Amino acid sequence: MKKKISNFIVLFLLAVFTCNAQVAKTPVDYVNPYMGNISHLLVPTYPTVHLPFSMLRVYPERADFTSDQVAGLPVIVTSHRGSSAFNISPINGGTKDIPAVKSYSYDNEKITPYRYSVYLDDEHVTADFAPSHQAAVYSIDFEKAGDNMLVVNTRNGKLDFDGSVLSGYQIINRNGTKVYLYLETQQKVDKAGSIANNTIDYKTKSVDGKNQAIALVFKDKQINVRYGISFISSEQAKKNLKREINTYSVDEVAQVARTKWNEVLGKIMVEGDDLDNKTIFYTSLYRTYERMINISEDGNYYSAFTNTVKSDEGTPFYTDDWIWDTYRATHPLRVLIEADAENDMVSSYIRMAQQTEEGWMPTFPEVTGDSHRMNGNHAVAVVWDAYCKGLRGYDLEAAYKACKGAMTEKSWLPWTRIPNTEWEAFYEKNGYFPALKVGEKEYIKGAHSWEKRQPVAVTLGACYDDWCLAQIAKQLGKTDDYKYFLNRSYNYRNLYNAQTAFFHPKDSDGNFIEPFDYRYSGGMGARDYYSENNAYVYRWDVPHNPADLISLMGSPKNFVDNLNQTFREPLGKSKFEFYAQLPDHTGNVGQFSMANEPSLHIPYLYNYAGQPWMTQKRIRTLLKEWFRNDLMGVPGDEDGGGTSAFVVFSAMGFYPVTPGSPTYNIGSPLFKNAKMTMSNGKVFEVEAVNCSDENKYIQSATLNGKTWDKPWFSHSDIANGGKLVLIMGNKANTKWGAAPENVPPSAEKL
């Protein structure tokens, strides 16, 4: 009997311990950096190790997740999808057949946002890593004694070893942008030399050129390394290291990084029974912190726009942002929970513009400068969205000047940075960007041979950008500019085909391109007319004015019917053929593409047509179908927070359909409760009573204690904290939020 009681007590205590362990789980513990590491077609996510907005990021270097080899140990990734600058290859013994970068068979890899460890099994080496903001530490353990070495590589640059410290740089672009390294070890270097013909030349301790390396040889079995990086100089890299890390302990550095991650991820606390939902949520939130990166170093930063070092004048300088991807949801999320950083990011845009000869706002700013990818000038949306929601940490007049310059002086041709051409002159006169006629050869000098004109996508994007600029002009009292750009924001009407209810390309004579198939016409990526997605996606690319789109389609019923058709229209070809032409157009539900950013707002559009219950149904279905806690759990290019922010917002239960409008559409939350601590310290809470997989439909609601029948709310409703309570059920309440007077706002009428 005593034995049975004893066993019972053990089981009871074990249960209590297990329960407490689950309670003690912190936000960063839910993050799965491997989620999405195998892509459906294009670029996967990477298991990135870094601090939030950190200059130093790393991930294992391999061909893809399924590769059974890694190329050395990473030092710093200087762009969102780039390879590592520098590289460390641990090698056990011997002085022959030493490569500049060694490929290893590996095992027992463990990655969290704040730590990376791996066993390099063919060398019998265990590596352990933890990052700081501009510095990092490695602990490298060799199982075998002998001349254990670290081979440090620069792919294009210079390295020097002075007897105790390794320093140098790597050139990372054609314009000569450099990243610098300062590296020291806890154990004494026994001997060192350059790598020449796969052997060590102990007479030479300096290398210069492409794919050059220096070997540091030790008698010790454990080698502890710490290093700083910089975009300014090796001396600055040393300062960065000394400022941030005074230990060789990976445990100590990792604990600091872990605390920082819990601090930022803990700004949104969610409650629910589904552990996978929490993993998906916090992994998505972690992804939004990979970019932009703060590259200020002791009050200075390297500007690739001038190729000089500049003072940040007390405002941190941020870069590395693909605005086409991030303006829709990533920046609006930061407005809520990272206002100081968002202010600094907008200020950084302005400085980038002011550092160019033309003064144009950037489009895809990176460490190496503005790469001018995709289409549109969506920095204007980032600027106005922040301002209309209360951020004031930047010069709106200067931002307006830079945005207006980019939108009126720079060509709208995709993937270019040239002054206006005859294409823009045509747009000014006719109100749409013309497509080439069938068989017509390109005649505009500067048009991209691969990316083409994308005239429908560019026209629609220009209309939205013009609406944002009009709002800034109005705020600044520039009445004539306000009227001019507001009028241009309606130019999408000029491509609307009333017979088909699609935005249809026109040639320079004003004729719709015929014959035309809205699924396939446009060549590779539909770029002859659209951009990466087909006409079914761009049918809805008027985020500033859904009300006018409903009017064009004739009625809310027609609008909803067309929305439903988007989700129900078959591919019409084999998957092989469809994706061979439209590889970005993945994550399909009918012709809807969950994988590409222009689709993110589409499921919320039912709110504008009196059927918010359909938004609730679509959102829950899409989240469950396409975002999962597994290797293929992201449907397309994640793009450093672009798609992940959609998941964060939608899982909480609301979404910014129109950046630049201080409003949010209500969807269907995944969690019973979500508390978001905003930048001012106030808390906005979403409580979803009875929330479950089945109970996804809103039955009734209150906002800040008052009955709420609108499928949207204003930023002002939550700016100083608040609470949205949603009573959920398993069948749609088709009356809640459906009244015509309760639809979300659209652009002002002409």
PDB file of N, CA and C in Angstrom, residues 390-430:
ATOM      1  N   GLY A 390      -0.330  59.101 -35.330  1.00  0.00           N
ATOM      2  CA  GLY A 390       0.197  59.840 -34.199  1.00  0.00           C
ATOM      3  C   GLY A 390       1.695  59.954 -34.066  1.00  0.00           C
ATOM      4  N   LEU A 391       2.475  59.305 -34.922  1.00  0.00           N
ATOM      5  CA  LEU A 391       3.932  59.404 -34.811  1.00  0.00           C
ATOM      6  C   LEU A 391       4.388  60.751 -35.353  1.00  0.00           C
ATOM      7  N   ARG A 392       5.301  61.376 -34.625  1.00  0.00           N
ATOM      8  CA  ARG A 392       5.753  62.724 -34.994  1.00  0.00           C
ATOM      9  C   ARG A 392       7.276  62.858 -34.960  1.00  0.00           C
ATOM     10  N   GLY A 393       7.991  61.758 -34.946  1.00  0.00           N
ATOM     11  CA  GLY A 393       9.436  61.824 -34.780  1.00  0.00           C
ATOM     12  C   GLY A 393      10.213  62.020 -36.064  1.00  0.00           C
ATOM     13  N   TYR A 394       9.629  62.703 -37.021  1.00  0.00           N
ATOM     14  CA  TYR A 394      10.338  62.967 -38.280  1.00  0.00           C
ATOM     15  C   TYR A 394       9.744  64.210 -38.925  1.00  0.00           C
ATOM     16  N   ASP A 395      10.438  64.725 -39.925  1.00  0.00           N
ATOM     17  CA  ASP A 395      10.069  65.962 -40.616  1.00  0.00           C
ATOM     18  C   ASP A 395       9.110  65.629 -41.754  1.00  0.00           C
ATOM     19  N   LEU A 396       7.818  65.895 -41.565  1.00  0.00           N
ATOM     20  CA  LEU A 396       6.821  65.551 -42.580  1.00  0.00           C
ATOM     21  C   LEU A 396       7.020  66.359 -43.854  1.00  0.00           C
ATOM     22  N   GLU A 397       7.414  67.608 -43.731  1.00  0.00           N
ATOM     23  CA  GLU A 397       7.648  68.441 -44.919  1.00  0.00           C
ATOM     24  C   GLU A 397       8.785  67.866 -45.758  1.00  0.00           C
ATOM     25  N   ALA A 398       9.865  67.454 -45.100  1.00  0.00           N
ATOM     26  CA  ALA A 398      10.991  66.862 -45.834  1.00  0.00           C
ATOM     27  C   ALA A 398      10.591  65.538 -46.464  1.00  0.00           C
ATOM     28  N   ALA A 399       9.785  64.751 -45.741  1.00  0.00           N
ATOM     29  CA  ALA A 399       9.309  63.488 -46.307  1.00  0.00           C
ATOM     30  C   ALA A 399       8.438  63.737 -47.528  1.00  0.00           C
ATOM     31  N   TYR A 400       7.584  64.746 -47.451  1.00  0.00           N
ATOM     32  CA  TYR A 400       6.708  65.072 -48.589  1.00  0.00           C
ATOM     33  C   TYR A 400       7.535  65.445 -49.817  1.00  0.00           C
ATOM     34  N   LYS A 401       8.545  66.249 -49.617  1.00  0.00           N
ATOM     35  CA  LYS A 401       9.393  66.671 -50.738  1.00  0.00           C
ATOM     36  C   LYS A 401      10.052  65.473 -51.412  1.00  0.00           C
ATOM     37  N   ALA A 402      10.572  64.550 -50.596  1.00  0.00           N
ATOM     38  CA  ALA A 402      11.248  63.377 -51.156  1.00  0.00           C
ATOM     39  C   ALA A 402      10.263  62.444 -51.847  1.00  0.00           C
ATOM     40  N   CYS A 403       9.082  62.269 -51.259  1.00  0.00           N
ATOM     41  CA  CYS A 403       8.067  61.404 -51.873  1.00  0.00           C
ATOM     42  C   CYS A 403       7.551  62.010 -53.171  1.00  0.00           C
ATOM     43  N   LYS A 404       7.245  63.285 -53.149  1.00  0.00           N
ATOM     44  CA  LYS A 404       6.729  63.942 -54.353  1.00  0.00           C
ATOM     45  C   LYS A 404       7.759  63.899 -55.479  1.00  0.00           C
ATOM     46  N   GLY A 405       9.024  64.107 -55.134  1.00  0.00           N
ATOM     47  CA  GLY A 405      10.066  64.036 -56.153  1.00  0.00           C
ATOM     48  C   GLY A 405      10.132  62.674 -56.808  1.00  0.00           C
ATOM     49  N   ALA A 406      10.076  61.628 -55.977  1.00  0.00           N
ATOM     50  CA  ALA A 406      10.130  60.275 -56.522  1.00  0.00           C
ATOM     51  C   ALA A 406       8.924  59.977 -57.397  1.00  0.00           C
ATOM     52  N   MET A 407       7.776  60.530 -57.039  1.00  0.00           N
ATOM     53  CA  MET A 407       6.544  60.187 -57.736  1.00  0.00           C
ATOM     54  C   MET A 407       6.266  61.057 -58.956  1.00  0.00           C
ATOM     55  N   THR A 408       6.970  62.154 -59.095  1.00  0.00           N
ATOM     56  CA  THR A 408       6.724  63.034 -60.239  1.00  0.00           C
ATOM     57  C   THR A 408       7.934  63.209 -61.152  1.00  0.00           C
ATOM     58  N   GLU A 409       9.115  62.867 -60.662  1.00  0.00           N
ATOM     59  CA  GLU A 409      10.329  63.068 -61.456  1.00  0.00           C
ATOM     60  C   GLU A 409      10.986  61.762 -61.875  1.00  0.00           C
ATOM     61  N   LYS A 410      10.812  60.719 -61.076  1.00  0.00           N
ATOM     62  CA  LYS A 410      11.435  59.421 -61.361  1.00  0.00           C
ATOM     63  C   LYS A 410      10.485  58.561 -62.190  1.00  0.00           C
ATOM     64  N   SER A 411      11.043  57.789 -63.102  1.00  0.00           N
ATOM     65  CA  SER A 411      10.209  56.904 -63.926  1.00  0.00           C
ATOM     66  C   SER A 411       9.514  55.865 -63.056  1.00  0.00           C
ATOM     67  N   TRP A 412       8.285  55.526 -63.430  1.00  0.00           N
ATOM     68  CA  TRP A 412       7.531  54.478 -62.753  1.00  0.00           C
ATOM     69  C   TRP A 412       7.822  53.099 -63.347  1.00  0.00           C
ATOM     70  N   LEU A 413       8.700  53.017 -64.334  1.00  0.00           N
ATOM     71  CA  LEU A 413       9.061  51.720 -64.899  1.00  0.00           C
ATOM     72  C   LEU A 413       9.626  50.821 -63.805  1.00  0.00           C
ATOM     73  N   PRO A 414       9.155  49.589 -63.686  1.00  0.00           N
ATOM     74  CA  PRO A 414       9.623  48.708 -62.608  1.00  0.00           C
ATOM     75  C   PRO A 414      11.119  48.437 -62.678  1.00  0.00           C
ATOM     76  N   TRP A 415      11.712  48.292 -61.510  1.00  0.00           N
ATOM     77  CA  TRP A 415      13.115  47.897 -61.349  1.00  0.00           C
ATOM     78  C   TRP A 415      14.073  48.871 -62.045  1.00  0.00           C
ATOM     79  N   THR A 416      13.719  50.136 -62.063  1.00  0.00           N
ATOM     80  CA  THR A 416      14.600  51.131 -62.674  1.00  0.00           C
ATOM     81  C   THR A 416      14.728  52.330 -61.748  1.00  0.00           C
ATOM     82  N   ARG A 417      15.774  53.092 -61.969  1.00  0.00           N
ATOM     83  CA  ARG A 417      15.937  54.375 -61.281  1.00  0.00           C
ATOM     84  C   ARG A 417      16.459  55.379 -62.297  1.00  0.00           C
ATOM     85  N   ILE A 418      15.540  55.868 -63.101  1.00  0.00           N
ATOM     86  CA  ILE A 418      15.863  56.816 -64.164  1.00  0.00           C
ATOM     87  C   ILE A 418      14.831  57.936 -64.145  1.00  0.00           C
ATOM     88  N   PRO A 419      15.165  59.077 -64.742  1.00  0.00           N
ATOM     89  CA  PRO A 419      14.170  60.163 -64.814  1.00  0.00           C
ATOM     90  C   PRO A 419      12.983  59.760 -65.687  1.00  0.00           C
ATOM     91  N   ASN A 420      11.955  60.589 -65.632  1.00  0.00           N
ATOM     92  CA  ASN A 420      10.750  60.332 -66.403  1.00  0.00           C
ATOM     93  C   ASN A 420      11.032  60.118 -67.883  1.00  0.00           C
ATOM     94  N   THR A 421      10.212  59.264 -68.480  1.00  0.00           N
ATOM     95  CA  THR A 421      10.299  58.968 -69.903  1.00  0.00           C
ATOM     96  C   THR A 421       8.973  59.349 -70.561  1.00  0.00           C
ATOM     97  N   GLU A 422       8.813  58.990 -71.825  1.00  0.00           N
ATOM     98  CA  GLU A 422       7.538  59.247 -72.508  1.00  0.00           C
ATOM     99  C   GLU A 422       6.389  58.454 -71.892  1.00  0.00           C
ATOM    100  N   TRP A 423       6.731  57.387 -71.154  1.00  0.00           N
ATOM    101  CA  TRP A 423       5.704  56.581 -70.479  1.00  0.00           C
ATOM    102  C   TRP A 423       4.995  57.421 -69.427  1.00  0.00           C
ATOM    103  N   GLU A 424       5.768  58.167 -68.645  1.00  0.00           N
ATOM    104  CA  GLU A 424       5.185  59.019 -67.611  1.00  0.00           C
ATOM    105  C   GLU A 424       4.440  60.197 -68.234  1.00  0.00           C
ATOM    106  N   ALA A 425       4.950  60.717 -69.348  1.00  0.00           N
ATOM    107  CA  ALA A 425       4.242  61.804 -70.041  1.00  0.00           C
ATOM    108  C   ALA A 425       2.870  61.321 -70.521  1.00  0.00           C
ATOM    109  N   PHE A 426       2.811  60.096 -71.005  1.00  0.00           N
ATOM    110  CA  PHE A 426       1.538  59.519 -71.439  1.00  0.00           C
ATOM    111  C   PHE A 426       0.592  59.399 -70.244  1.00  0.00           C
ATOM    112  N   TYR A 427       1.119  58.955 -69.108  1.00  0.00           N
ATOM    113  CA  TYR A 427       0.286  58.797 -67.910  1.00  0.00           C
ATOM    114  C   TYR A 427      -0.289  60.137 -67.467  1.00  0.00           C
ATOM    115  N   GLU A 428       0.538  61.158 -67.495  1.00  0.00           N
ATOM    116  CA  GLU A 428       0.080  62.479 -67.081  1.00  0.00           C
ATOM    117  C   GLU A 428      -1.077  62.961 -67.948  1.00  0.00           C
ATOM    118  N   LYS A 429      -1.030  62.645 -69.210  1.00  0.00           N
ATOM    119  CA  LYS A 429      -2.059  63.107 -70.153  1.00  0.00           C
ATOM    120  C   LYS A 429      -3.294  62.218 -70.146  1.00  0.00           C
ATOM    121  N   ASN A 430      -3.098  60.892 -70.026  1.00  0.00           N
ATOM    122  CA  ASN A 430      -4.198  59.952 -70.242  1.00  0.00           C
ATOM    123  C   ASN A 430      -4.681  59.221 -68.990  1.00  0.00           C
TER     124      ASN A 430
END
